[in-house]
Structure formats: structure tokens, C-alpha cells
Amino acid sequence: MDIVQKFGEDVAVPKNPEREGSPRLITIGQIAEEHGVSRSSVHTYRRRPTFPQPVPVEGSTRTHYRADEVAAWFEANPPQQGKRTDLAPRDEGVPVETRSVAVPPGVELAAAQEFVEWLRSQLSEDERIARAAGGRWRELSGNWVAAAEGDHRVAMVLAAGERAHIVAHDPARVLREIDAKRQILGLYNSAVEERATLRARMREVIDSDRDEFGRLHNEETRLIETARTLTPVVRLLALPYADRPGYREDWRP
């Protein structure tokens, strides 16, 4: 073993990983080949806290692991046969043939797209009503609520508190709120639609480029986490419309 400087600290690395007496080191590709899993599976396993730590190798840009430690880990954590959950994070693992690699159907993805379409239609209906009602409103003498410009009178309201509420929630404010809600929904929808595009690309490279598939799979995981973070937010945006047709109880926060 040699002592080298890495990030300001002394690190022991083997001069020649293959020399006699040194532990055999293997790359991610070799792990996949020797243990009968895909490269994307190995990348998933690497994120587990129990997976062996990589061994730094002088002069190599590849990630290496001790073969004996990896073998022991696979013995303690055998891949689940008949289910490739590594290709669909968390809730989208579906049974497939043991030796078959597949991109499972995006059931959750389709449900998210349905939700976005429904909430968008509610916001569009609110916008239609607000635009038909005019712009800013103001209070007039004689208990009237009127348009901010011109002499158009909207309504006579006797209670001062009710007049103040109506003016504060005039069509102009409603349109501003709709715009803000659409921007929030847009952040969520971007993660959903980018994932749909990504999965189409995953199907294209699944048999031809496993490294690219693994990279896309990791990117999909990031998009899933983004959508999960925003899901409670957009469901709260939908809650005021729970009395409208099409609202589903499983959308409640």
C-alpha cells in the first residue's frame, strides 16, 4: 500500500490492485457481470448505507470495490428474483421475468398528469369568471361597490364588512392569485412531464446502453423526489375545489 494525499489527508491505496497478496478489486461493470444484475442495479445498491465503500486506486478514474466485500454483501442481500424494483423507484416496481429488463408502466405518472389537467381546468374556469367580471373594484358612497375606473356600479351592499371583503377580493386580485397558483402547478408539472420524456428515452437505450440507462434512471429518481416534495403543495391548491365535479378523495392532503 502507498500513502498518498487526497483532499489534504493521507489515504492508503494499493500500488497494483492485481498483485499477489492484494485484495482483488472490481469495477461497477464487473460487479454487474459477476453477480448477474444490471449496472443500474449496482448504482442503486451503492446508495445503500450497508454497501461496501469504494477503494481509491492510484492513477485510475474508475470506481473500485473489494471483490470479497461485494460478494459478502450480495450473499447477505440477494437480489429479489422476479421483481425489478431497481428500474422503478419505490412504488412502481412490477413483476417481470427474472432475466428480463423493463421500464415498468408509469401508473403513478399517469395519475399525476390527470391531476394536473383537472386542476388546470379549475383555474381556467376561475379566470373566465374573473375576466368577465371586470378589473379592480372600489367602495362608493351610498353602500355601493363600483369599478375602480368609470361609473359602473357592481352591487349595493349594506354591511361595511361585506363591502370591504368584496373589494379586497375583486377580479384583479383573483387573476393575480390564479397566476401564482399556475406557477406553482407549473413547477410540479415540469417534474412530471420531464419524467415522461425521460422514460421514453430509457426505453430507447435499455438494451443498447446500460450506462446511459443508469444515468437516466438516477435522473428519474431526482424528478420523482421533486414531484413528491411538491405534491402536498399542489394538493392544497386543489382543496378549495373539492366540491367541483371530478375531484377525487385520494387527492386530499
PDB file of C-alpha atoms in Angstrom:
ATOM      1  CA  MET A   1       0.000   0.000   0.000  1.00  0.00           C
ATOM      2  CA  ASP A   2       1.168   3.539  -0.737  1.00  0.00           C
ATOM      3  CA  ILE A   3       0.296   6.633   1.278  1.00  0.00           C
ATOM      4  CA  VAL A   4      -0.943   9.466  -0.931  1.00  0.00           C
ATOM      5  CA  GLN A   5      -2.536  12.840  -0.288  1.00  0.00           C
ATOM      6  CA  LYS A   6      -6.231  13.105  -1.116  1.00  0.00           C
ATOM      7  CA  PHE A   7      -8.254  16.141  -0.071  1.00  0.00           C
ATOM      8  CA  GLY A   8      -5.468  17.068   2.339  1.00  0.00           C
ATOM      9  CA  GLU A   9      -5.452  13.709   4.129  1.00  0.00           C
ATOM     10  CA  ASP A  10      -3.250  10.628   3.955  1.00  0.00           C
ATOM     11  CA  VAL A  11      -5.023   7.773   2.174  1.00  0.00           C
ATOM     12  CA  ALA A  12      -3.697   4.242   1.750  1.00  0.00           C
ATOM     13  CA  VAL A  13      -4.091   2.889  -1.779  1.00  0.00           C
ATOM     14  CA  PRO A  14      -2.729  -0.230  -3.447  1.00  0.00           C
ATOM     15  CA  LYS A  15       0.063   0.322  -5.975  1.00  0.00           C
ATOM     16  CA  ASN A  16      -1.122  -2.597  -8.067  1.00  0.00           C
ATOM     17  CA  PRO A  17      -4.550  -3.975  -7.165  1.00  0.00           C
ATOM     18  CA  GLU A  18      -3.857  -7.238  -9.002  1.00  0.00           C
ATOM     19  CA  ARG A  19      -0.504  -8.069  -7.445  1.00  0.00           C
ATOM     20  CA  GLU A  20      -0.244 -11.187  -5.319  1.00  0.00           C
ATOM     21  CA  GLY A  21      -1.348 -10.640  -1.739  1.00  0.00           C
ATOM     22  CA  SER A  22      -3.560  -7.648  -2.504  1.00  0.00           C
ATOM     23  CA  PRO A  23      -7.360  -7.881  -2.332  1.00  0.00           C
ATOM     24  CA  ARG A  24      -8.939  -8.256  -5.753  1.00  0.00           C
ATOM     25  CA  LEU A  25     -10.675  -5.065  -6.806  1.00  0.00           C
ATOM     26  CA  ILE A  26     -13.561  -4.907  -9.268  1.00  0.00           C
ATOM     27  CA  THR A  27     -15.370  -2.134 -11.110  1.00  0.00           C
ATOM     28  CA  ILE A  28     -19.095  -1.456 -11.298  1.00  0.00           C
ATOM     29  CA  GLY A  29     -19.293  -3.231 -14.645  1.00  0.00           C
ATOM     30  CA  GLN A  30     -17.557  -6.287 -13.220  1.00  0.00           C
ATOM     31  CA  ILE A  31     -19.894  -6.295 -10.216  1.00  0.00           C
ATOM     32  CA  ALA A  32     -22.878  -6.324 -12.574  1.00  0.00           C
ATOM     33  CA  GLU A  33     -21.396  -9.138 -14.662  1.00  0.00           C
ATOM     34  CA  GLU A  34     -20.249 -11.341 -11.784  1.00  0.00           C
ATOM     35  CA  HIS A  35     -23.457 -11.037  -9.767  1.00  0.00           C
ATOM     36  CA  GLY A  36     -25.951 -11.133 -12.639  1.00  0.00           C
ATOM     37  CA  VAL A  37     -27.504  -7.698 -12.172  1.00  0.00           C
ATOM     38  CA  SER A  38     -27.688  -4.585 -14.328  1.00  0.00           C
ATOM     39  CA  ARG A  39     -25.378  -1.619 -13.942  1.00  0.00           C
ATOM     40  CA  SER A  40     -28.357   0.487 -12.898  1.00  0.00           C
ATOM     41  CA  SER A  41     -28.995  -2.019 -10.103  1.00  0.00           C
ATOM     42  CA  VAL A  42     -25.421  -1.614  -8.896  1.00  0.00           C
ATOM     43  CA  HIS A  43     -25.817   2.167  -8.879  1.00  0.00           C
ATOM     44  CA  THR A  44     -28.958   1.723  -6.778  1.00  0.00           C
ATOM     45  CA  TYR A  45     -27.239  -0.664  -4.358  1.00  0.00           C
ATOM     46  CA  ARG A  46     -24.322   1.757  -3.952  1.00  0.00           C
ATOM     47  CA  ARG A  47     -26.649   4.273  -2.312  1.00  0.00           C
ATOM     48  CA  ARG A  48     -27.463   1.851   0.492  1.00  0.00           C
ATOM     49  CA  PRO A  49     -25.523   2.514   3.706  1.00  0.00           C
ATOM     50  CA  THR A  50     -24.609  -1.177   4.046  1.00  0.00           C
ATOM     51  CA  PHE A  51     -22.939  -1.445   0.639  1.00  0.00           C
ATOM     52  CA  PRO A  52     -19.114  -1.702   0.756  1.00  0.00           C
ATOM     53  CA  GLN A  53     -17.149   1.518   0.489  1.00  0.00           C
ATOM     54  CA  PRO A  54     -15.160   2.182  -2.703  1.00  0.00           C
ATOM     55  CA  VAL A  55     -11.397   1.703  -2.633  1.00  0.00           C
ATOM     56  CA  PRO A  56      -9.305   4.552  -4.101  1.00  0.00           C
ATOM     57  CA  VAL A  57      -6.827   3.304  -6.692  1.00  0.00           C
ATOM     58  CA  GLU A  58      -3.859   5.415  -7.678  1.00  0.00           C
ATOM     59  CA  GLY A  59      -3.945   6.548 -11.301  1.00  0.00           C
ATOM     60  CA  SER A  60      -7.441   5.181 -12.020  1.00  0.00           C
ATOM     61  CA  THR A  61     -10.577   7.200 -12.711  1.00  0.00           C
ATOM     62  CA  ARG A  62     -12.869   4.198 -12.243  1.00  0.00           C
ATOM     63  CA  THR A  63     -14.621   3.316  -9.016  1.00  0.00           C
ATOM     64  CA  HIS A  64     -13.293   0.085  -7.477  1.00  0.00           C
ATOM     65  CA  TYR A  65     -14.553  -2.162  -4.709  1.00  0.00           C
ATOM     66  CA  ARG A  66     -13.080  -5.125  -2.912  1.00  0.00           C
ATOM     67  CA  ALA A  67     -14.466  -8.215  -4.604  1.00  0.00           C
ATOM     68  CA  ASP A  68     -14.672 -10.186  -1.347  1.00  0.00           C
ATOM     69  CA  GLU A  69     -16.660  -7.429   0.402  1.00  0.00           C
ATOM     70  CA  VAL A  70     -19.049  -7.131  -2.533  1.00  0.00           C
ATOM     71  CA  ALA A  71     -19.539 -10.907  -2.643  1.00  0.00           C
ATOM     72  CA  ALA A  72     -20.304 -10.942   1.084  1.00  0.00           C
ATOM     73  CA  TRP A  73     -22.802  -8.112   0.633  1.00  0.00           C
ATOM     74  CA  PHE A  74     -24.646  -9.910  -2.178  1.00  0.00           C
ATOM     75  CA  GLU A  75     -24.722 -13.086  -0.091  1.00  0.00           C
ATOM     76  CA  ALA A  76     -26.381 -11.155   2.730  1.00  0.00           C
ATOM     77  CA  ASN A  77     -28.604  -9.171   0.345  1.00  0.00           C
ATOM     78  CA  PRO A  78     -29.504 -11.415  -2.596  1.00  0.00           C
ATOM     79  CA  PRO A  79     -31.329  -9.648  -5.449  1.00  0.00           C
ATOM     80  CA  GLN A  80     -35.059 -10.266  -5.298  1.00  0.00           C
ATOM     81  CA  GLN A  81     -35.943 -12.677  -8.059  1.00  0.00           C
ATOM     82  CA  GLY A  82     -38.839 -11.925 -10.364  1.00  0.00           C
ATOM     83  CA  LYS A  83     -39.151  -8.247  -9.485  1.00  0.00           C
ATOM     84  CA  ARG A  84     -37.010  -5.435 -10.867  1.00  0.00           C
ATOM     85  CA  THR A  85     -37.763  -2.629  -8.442  1.00  0.00           C
ATOM     86  CA  ASP A  86     -34.399  -1.088  -9.261  1.00  0.00           C
ATOM     87  CA  LEU A  87     -35.807   0.117 -12.564  1.00  0.00           C
ATOM     88  CA  ALA A  88     -38.765   1.863 -10.990  1.00  0.00           C
ATOM     89  CA  PRO A  89     -38.073   3.646  -7.695  1.00  0.00           C
ATOM     90  CA  ARG A  90     -40.244   2.903  -4.693  1.00  0.00           C
ATOM     91  CA  ASP A  91     -43.861   2.419  -5.689  1.00  0.00           C
ATOM     92  CA  GLU A  92     -43.536   1.359  -9.317  1.00  0.00           C
ATOM     93  CA  GLY A  93     -41.786  -1.986  -9.119  1.00  0.00           C
ATOM     94  CA  VAL A  94     -43.741  -4.556 -11.098  1.00  0.00           C
ATOM     95  CA  PRO A  95     -43.231  -8.280 -11.579  1.00  0.00           C
ATOM     96  CA  VAL A  96     -41.285  -9.197 -14.712  1.00  0.00           C
ATOM     97  CA  GLU A  97     -39.372 -12.232 -15.880  1.00  0.00           C
ATOM     98  CA  THR A  98     -36.239 -12.744 -13.829  1.00  0.00           C
ATOM     99  CA  ARG A  99     -33.848 -12.205 -16.727  1.00  0.00           C
ATOM    100  CA  SER A 100     -35.868  -9.506 -18.404  1.00  0.00           C
ATOM    101  CA  VAL A 101     -35.058  -5.825 -18.017  1.00  0.00           C
ATOM    102  CA  ALA A 102     -38.015  -3.499 -18.444  1.00  0.00           C
ATOM    103  CA  VAL A 103     -39.255   0.007 -17.799  1.00  0.00           C
ATOM    104  CA  PRO A 104     -42.459  -0.639 -15.831  1.00  0.00           C
ATOM    105  CA  PRO A 105     -45.574   1.330 -16.759  1.00  0.00           C
ATOM    106  CA  GLY A 106     -45.795   4.737 -15.096  1.00  0.00           C
ATOM    107  CA  VAL A 107     -49.068   4.260 -13.228  1.00  0.00           C
ATOM    108  CA  GLU A 108     -48.285   6.991 -10.714  1.00  0.00           C
ATOM    109  CA  LEU A 109     -47.052   9.216 -13.533  1.00  0.00           C
ATOM    110  CA  ALA A 110     -50.350   8.939 -15.422  1.00  0.00           C
ATOM    111  CA  ALA A 111     -52.275   9.769 -12.236  1.00  0.00           C
ATOM    112  CA  ALA A 112     -50.150  12.888 -11.727  1.00  0.00           C
ATOM    113  CA  GLN A 113     -50.848  14.026 -15.284  1.00  0.00           C
ATOM    114  CA  GLU A 114     -54.580  13.536 -14.716  1.00  0.00           C
ATOM    115  CA  PHE A 115     -54.408  15.664 -11.552  1.00  0.00           C
ATOM    116  CA  VAL A 116     -52.562  18.479 -13.346  1.00  0.00           C
ATOM    117  CA  GLU A 117     -55.099  18.522 -16.173  1.00  0.00           C
ATOM    118  CA  TRP A 118     -58.023  18.693 -13.732  1.00  0.00           C
ATOM    119  CA  LEU A 119     -56.576  21.485 -11.585  1.00  0.00           C
ATOM    120  CA  ARG A 120     -55.641  23.487 -14.663  1.00  0.00           C
ATOM    121  CA  SER A 121     -59.246  23.337 -15.835  1.00  0.00           C
ATOM    122  CA  GLN A 122     -60.452  24.691 -12.461  1.00  0.00           C
ATOM    123  CA  LEU A 123     -58.036  27.610 -12.644  1.00  0.00           C
ATOM    124  CA  SER A 124     -59.140  28.325 -16.208  1.00  0.00           C
ATOM    125  CA  GLU A 125     -62.777  28.432 -15.094  1.00  0.00           C
ATOM    126  CA  ASP A 126     -61.902  30.875 -12.294  1.00  0.00           C
ATOM    127  CA  GLU A 127     -60.046  33.021 -14.810  1.00  0.00           C
ATOM    128  CA  ARG A 128     -63.015  33.039 -17.193  1.00  0.00           C
ATOM    129  CA  ILE A 129     -65.363  34.229 -14.447  1.00  0.00           C
ATOM    130  CA  ALA A 130     -62.934  36.865 -13.155  1.00  0.00           C
ATOM    131  CA  ARG A 131     -62.265  38.343 -16.582  1.00  0.00           C
ATOM    132  CA  ALA A 132     -65.988  38.571 -17.292  1.00  0.00           C
ATOM    133  CA  ALA A 133     -66.453  40.495 -14.031  1.00  0.00           C
ATOM    134  CA  GLY A 134     -64.038  43.299 -14.879  1.00  0.00           C
ATOM    135  CA  GLY A 135     -60.903  44.513 -13.111  1.00  0.00           C
ATOM    136  CA  ARG A 136     -60.347  46.385  -9.859  1.00  0.00           C
ATOM    137  CA  TRP A 137     -63.242  47.379  -7.604  1.00  0.00           C
ATOM    138  CA  ARG A 138     -63.702  50.161  -5.014  1.00  0.00           C
ATOM    139  CA  GLU A 139     -66.202  51.348  -2.448  1.00  0.00           C
ATOM    140  CA  LEU A 140     -68.516  54.242  -3.245  1.00  0.00           C
ATOM    141  CA  SER A 141     -70.718  56.315  -1.006  1.00  0.00           C
ATOM    142  CA  GLY A 142     -74.232  55.069  -0.573  1.00  0.00           C
ATOM    143  CA  ASN A 143     -73.120  51.475   0.163  1.00  0.00           C
ATOM    144  CA  TRP A 144     -72.062  50.825  -3.426  1.00  0.00           C
ATOM    145  CA  VAL A 145     -69.255  48.665  -4.774  1.00  0.00           C
ATOM    146  CA  ALA A 146     -68.102  50.014  -8.136  1.00  0.00           C
ATOM    147  CA  ALA A 147     -65.418  49.530 -10.759  1.00  0.00           C
ATOM    148  CA  ALA A 148     -62.182  51.357  -9.964  1.00  0.00           C
ATOM    149  CA  GLU A 149     -62.500  53.333 -13.179  1.00  0.00           C
ATOM    150  CA  GLY A 150     -65.660  54.803 -14.624  1.00  0.00           C
ATOM    151  CA  ASP A 151     -69.142  54.898 -13.132  1.00  0.00           C
ATOM    152  CA  HIS A 152     -70.004  51.219 -13.417  1.00  0.00           C
ATOM    153  CA  ARG A 153     -71.650  50.079 -10.174  1.00  0.00           C
ATOM    154  CA  VAL A 154     -71.190  46.414  -9.290  1.00  0.00           C
ATOM    155  CA  ALA A 155     -73.517  45.977  -6.311  1.00  0.00           C
ATOM    156  CA  MET A 156     -75.116  47.677  -3.345  1.00  0.00           C
ATOM    157  CA  VAL A 157     -74.027  46.059  -0.095  1.00  0.00           C
ATOM    158  CA  LEU A 158     -75.352  47.424   3.181  1.00  0.00           C
ATOM    159  CA  ALA A 159     -72.827  45.848   5.572  1.00  0.00           C
ATOM    160  CA  ALA A 160     -69.476  47.649   5.607  1.00  0.00           C
ATOM    161  CA  GLY A 161     -67.565  44.441   6.336  1.00  0.00           C
ATOM    162  CA  GLU A 162     -69.090  42.701   3.345  1.00  0.00           C
ATOM    163  CA  ARG A 163     -68.286  45.635   1.076  1.00  0.00           C
ATOM    164  CA  ALA A 164     -64.666  45.609   2.247  1.00  0.00           C
ATOM    165  CA  HIS A 165     -64.424  41.875   1.610  1.00  0.00           C
ATOM    166  CA  ILE A 166     -65.858  42.168  -1.899  1.00  0.00           C
ATOM    167  CA  VAL A 167     -63.494  44.988  -2.816  1.00  0.00           C
ATOM    168  CA  ALA A 168     -60.463  43.164  -1.369  1.00  0.00           C
ATOM    169  CA  HIS A 169     -61.289  40.079  -3.456  1.00  0.00           C
ATOM    170  CA  ASP A 170     -62.021  41.831  -6.711  1.00  0.00           C
ATOM    171  CA  PRO A 171     -61.389  40.208 -10.134  1.00  0.00           C
ATOM    172  CA  ALA A 172     -57.921  41.768 -10.379  1.00  0.00           C
ATOM    173  CA  ARG A 173     -56.816  40.009  -7.201  1.00  0.00           C
ATOM    174  CA  VAL A 174     -58.378  36.732  -8.333  1.00  0.00           C
ATOM    175  CA  LEU A 175     -56.355  36.892 -11.549  1.00  0.00           C
ATOM    176  CA  ARG A 176     -53.134  37.507  -9.598  1.00  0.00           C
ATOM    177  CA  GLU A 177     -53.862  34.510  -7.396  1.00  0.00           C
ATOM    178  CA  ILE A 178     -54.576  32.332 -10.425  1.00  0.00           C
ATOM    179  CA  ASP A 179     -51.242  33.338 -11.941  1.00  0.00           C
ATOM    180  CA  ALA A 180     -49.391  32.431  -8.732  1.00  0.00           C
ATOM    181  CA  LYS A 181     -51.170  29.075  -8.494  1.00  0.00           C
ATOM    182  CA  ARG A 182     -50.350  28.293 -12.119  1.00  0.00           C
ATOM    183  CA  GLN A 183     -46.674  28.961 -11.490  1.00  0.00           C
ATOM    184  CA  ILE A 184     -46.666  26.556  -8.537  1.00  0.00           C
ATOM    185  CA  LEU A 185     -48.524  23.940 -10.560  1.00  0.00           C
ATOM    186  CA  GLY A 186     -46.047  24.521 -13.382  1.00  0.00           C
ATOM    187  CA  LEU A 187     -43.113  23.556 -11.153  1.00  0.00           C
ATOM    188  CA  TYR A 188     -44.848  20.290 -10.321  1.00  0.00           C
ATOM    189  CA  ASN A 189     -45.883  19.648 -13.905  1.00  0.00           C
ATOM    190  CA  SER A 190     -42.332  20.213 -15.169  1.00  0.00           C
ATOM    191  CA  ALA A 191     -41.092  17.357 -12.993  1.00  0.00           C
ATOM    192  CA  VAL A 192     -43.970  15.153 -14.191  1.00  0.00           C
ATOM    193  CA  GLU A 193     -43.528  15.876 -17.905  1.00  0.00           C
ATOM    194  CA  GLU A 194     -39.725  15.718 -17.809  1.00  0.00           C
ATOM    195  CA  ARG A 195     -40.092  12.300 -16.254  1.00  0.00           C
ATOM    196  CA  ALA A 196     -42.465  11.191 -19.015  1.00  0.00           C
ATOM    197  CA  THR A 197     -39.905  12.273 -21.630  1.00  0.00           C
ATOM    198  CA  LEU A 198     -37.123  10.602 -19.671  1.00  0.00           C
ATOM    199  CA  ARG A 199     -38.930   7.278 -19.526  1.00  0.00           C
ATOM    200  CA  ALA A 200     -39.371   7.309 -23.295  1.00  0.00           C
ATOM    201  CA  ARG A 201     -35.615   7.762 -23.642  1.00  0.00           C
ATOM    202  CA  MET A 202     -34.998   4.969 -21.118  1.00  0.00           C
ATOM    203  CA  ARG A 203     -36.956   2.577 -23.314  1.00  0.00           C
ATOM    204  CA  GLU A 204     -34.778   3.527 -26.282  1.00  0.00           C
ATOM    205  CA  VAL A 205     -31.445   2.755 -24.578  1.00  0.00           C
ATOM    206  CA  ILE A 206     -32.423  -0.023 -22.192  1.00  0.00           C
ATOM    207  CA  ASP A 207     -30.832  -2.745 -24.325  1.00  0.00           C
ATOM    208  CA  SER A 208     -28.167  -0.726 -26.129  1.00  0.00           C
ATOM    209  CA  ASP A 209     -26.549   1.480 -23.485  1.00  0.00           C
ATOM    210  CA  ARG A 210     -26.780   0.340 -19.878  1.00  0.00           C
ATOM    211  CA  ASP A 211     -24.583   3.187 -18.612  1.00  0.00           C
ATOM    212  CA  GLU A 212     -26.892   5.762 -20.184  1.00  0.00           C
ATOM    213  CA  PHE A 213     -29.881   3.878 -18.802  1.00  0.00           C
ATOM    214  CA  GLY A 214     -28.359   4.036 -15.328  1.00  0.00           C
ATOM    215  CA  ARG A 215     -27.780   7.769 -15.667  1.00  0.00           C
ATOM    216  CA  LEU A 216     -31.359   8.320 -16.834  1.00  0.00           C
ATOM    217  CA  HIS A 217     -32.639   6.158 -14.011  1.00  0.00           C
ATOM    218  CA  ASN A 218     -30.799   8.316 -11.473  1.00  0.00           C
ATOM    219  CA  GLU A 219     -32.231  11.436 -13.099  1.00  0.00           C
ATOM    220  CA  GLU A 220     -35.712   9.932 -12.880  1.00  0.00           C
ATOM    221  CA  THR A 221     -35.180   9.359  -9.169  1.00  0.00           C
ATOM    222  CA  ARG A 222     -34.387  13.071  -8.779  1.00  0.00           C
ATOM    223  CA  LEU A 223     -37.557  14.049 -10.648  1.00  0.00           C
ATOM    224  CA  ILE A 224     -39.631  11.685  -8.520  1.00  0.00           C
ATOM    225  CA  GLU A 225     -38.301  13.326  -5.358  1.00  0.00           C
ATOM    226  CA  THR A 226     -39.066  16.793  -6.757  1.00  0.00           C
ATOM    227  CA  ALA A 227     -42.645  15.776  -7.547  1.00  0.00           C
ATOM    228  CA  ARG A 228     -43.051  14.167  -4.123  1.00  0.00           C
ATOM    229  CA  THR A 229     -41.907  17.372  -2.431  1.00  0.00           C
ATOM    230  CA  LEU A 230     -44.422  19.459  -4.382  1.00  0.00           C
ATOM    231  CA  THR A 231     -47.331  17.001  -4.171  1.00  0.00           C
ATOM    232  CA  PRO A 232     -48.668  18.247  -0.783  1.00  0.00           C
ATOM    233  CA  VAL A 233     -48.462  21.828  -2.062  1.00  0.00           C
ATOM    234  CA  VAL A 234     -50.431  21.293  -5.275  1.00  0.00           C
ATOM    235  CA  ARG A 235     -52.976  19.144  -3.448  1.00  0.00           C
ATOM    236  CA  LEU A 236     -53.595  22.054  -1.095  1.00  0.00           C
ATOM    237  CA  LEU A 237     -54.145  24.256  -4.151  1.00  0.00           C
ATOM    238  CA  ALA A 238     -56.799  21.794  -5.324  1.00  0.00           C
ATOM    239  CA  LEU A 239     -58.563  21.532  -1.959  1.00  0.00           C
ATOM    240  CA  PRO A 240     -60.786  24.639  -2.392  1.00  0.00           C
ATOM    241  CA  TYR A 241     -62.244  22.941  -5.490  1.00  0.00           C
ATOM    242  CA  ALA A 242     -63.191  19.735  -3.662  1.00  0.00           C
ATOM    243  CA  ASP A 243     -66.884  20.438  -4.283  1.00  0.00           C
ATOM    244  CA  ARG A 244     -66.425  20.540  -8.051  1.00  0.00           C
ATOM    245  CA  PRO A 245     -67.045  17.585 -10.381  1.00  0.00           C
ATOM    246  CA  GLY A 246     -64.037  15.373 -10.945  1.00  0.00           C
ATOM    247  CA  TYR A 247     -62.333  15.933  -7.602  1.00  0.00           C
ATOM    248  CA  ARG A 248     -61.039  12.672  -6.128  1.00  0.00           C
ATOM    249  CA  GLU A 249     -60.896  11.960  -2.418  1.00  0.00           C
ATOM    250  CA  ASP A 250     -57.419  10.453  -2.716  1.00  0.00           C
ATOM    251  CA  TRP A 251     -56.182  13.924  -3.725  1.00  0.00           C
ATOM    252  CA  ARG A 252     -56.870  15.300  -0.257  1.00  0.00           C
ATOM    253  CA  PRO A 253     -53.635  16.323   1.508  1.00  0.00           C
TER     254      PRO A 253
END
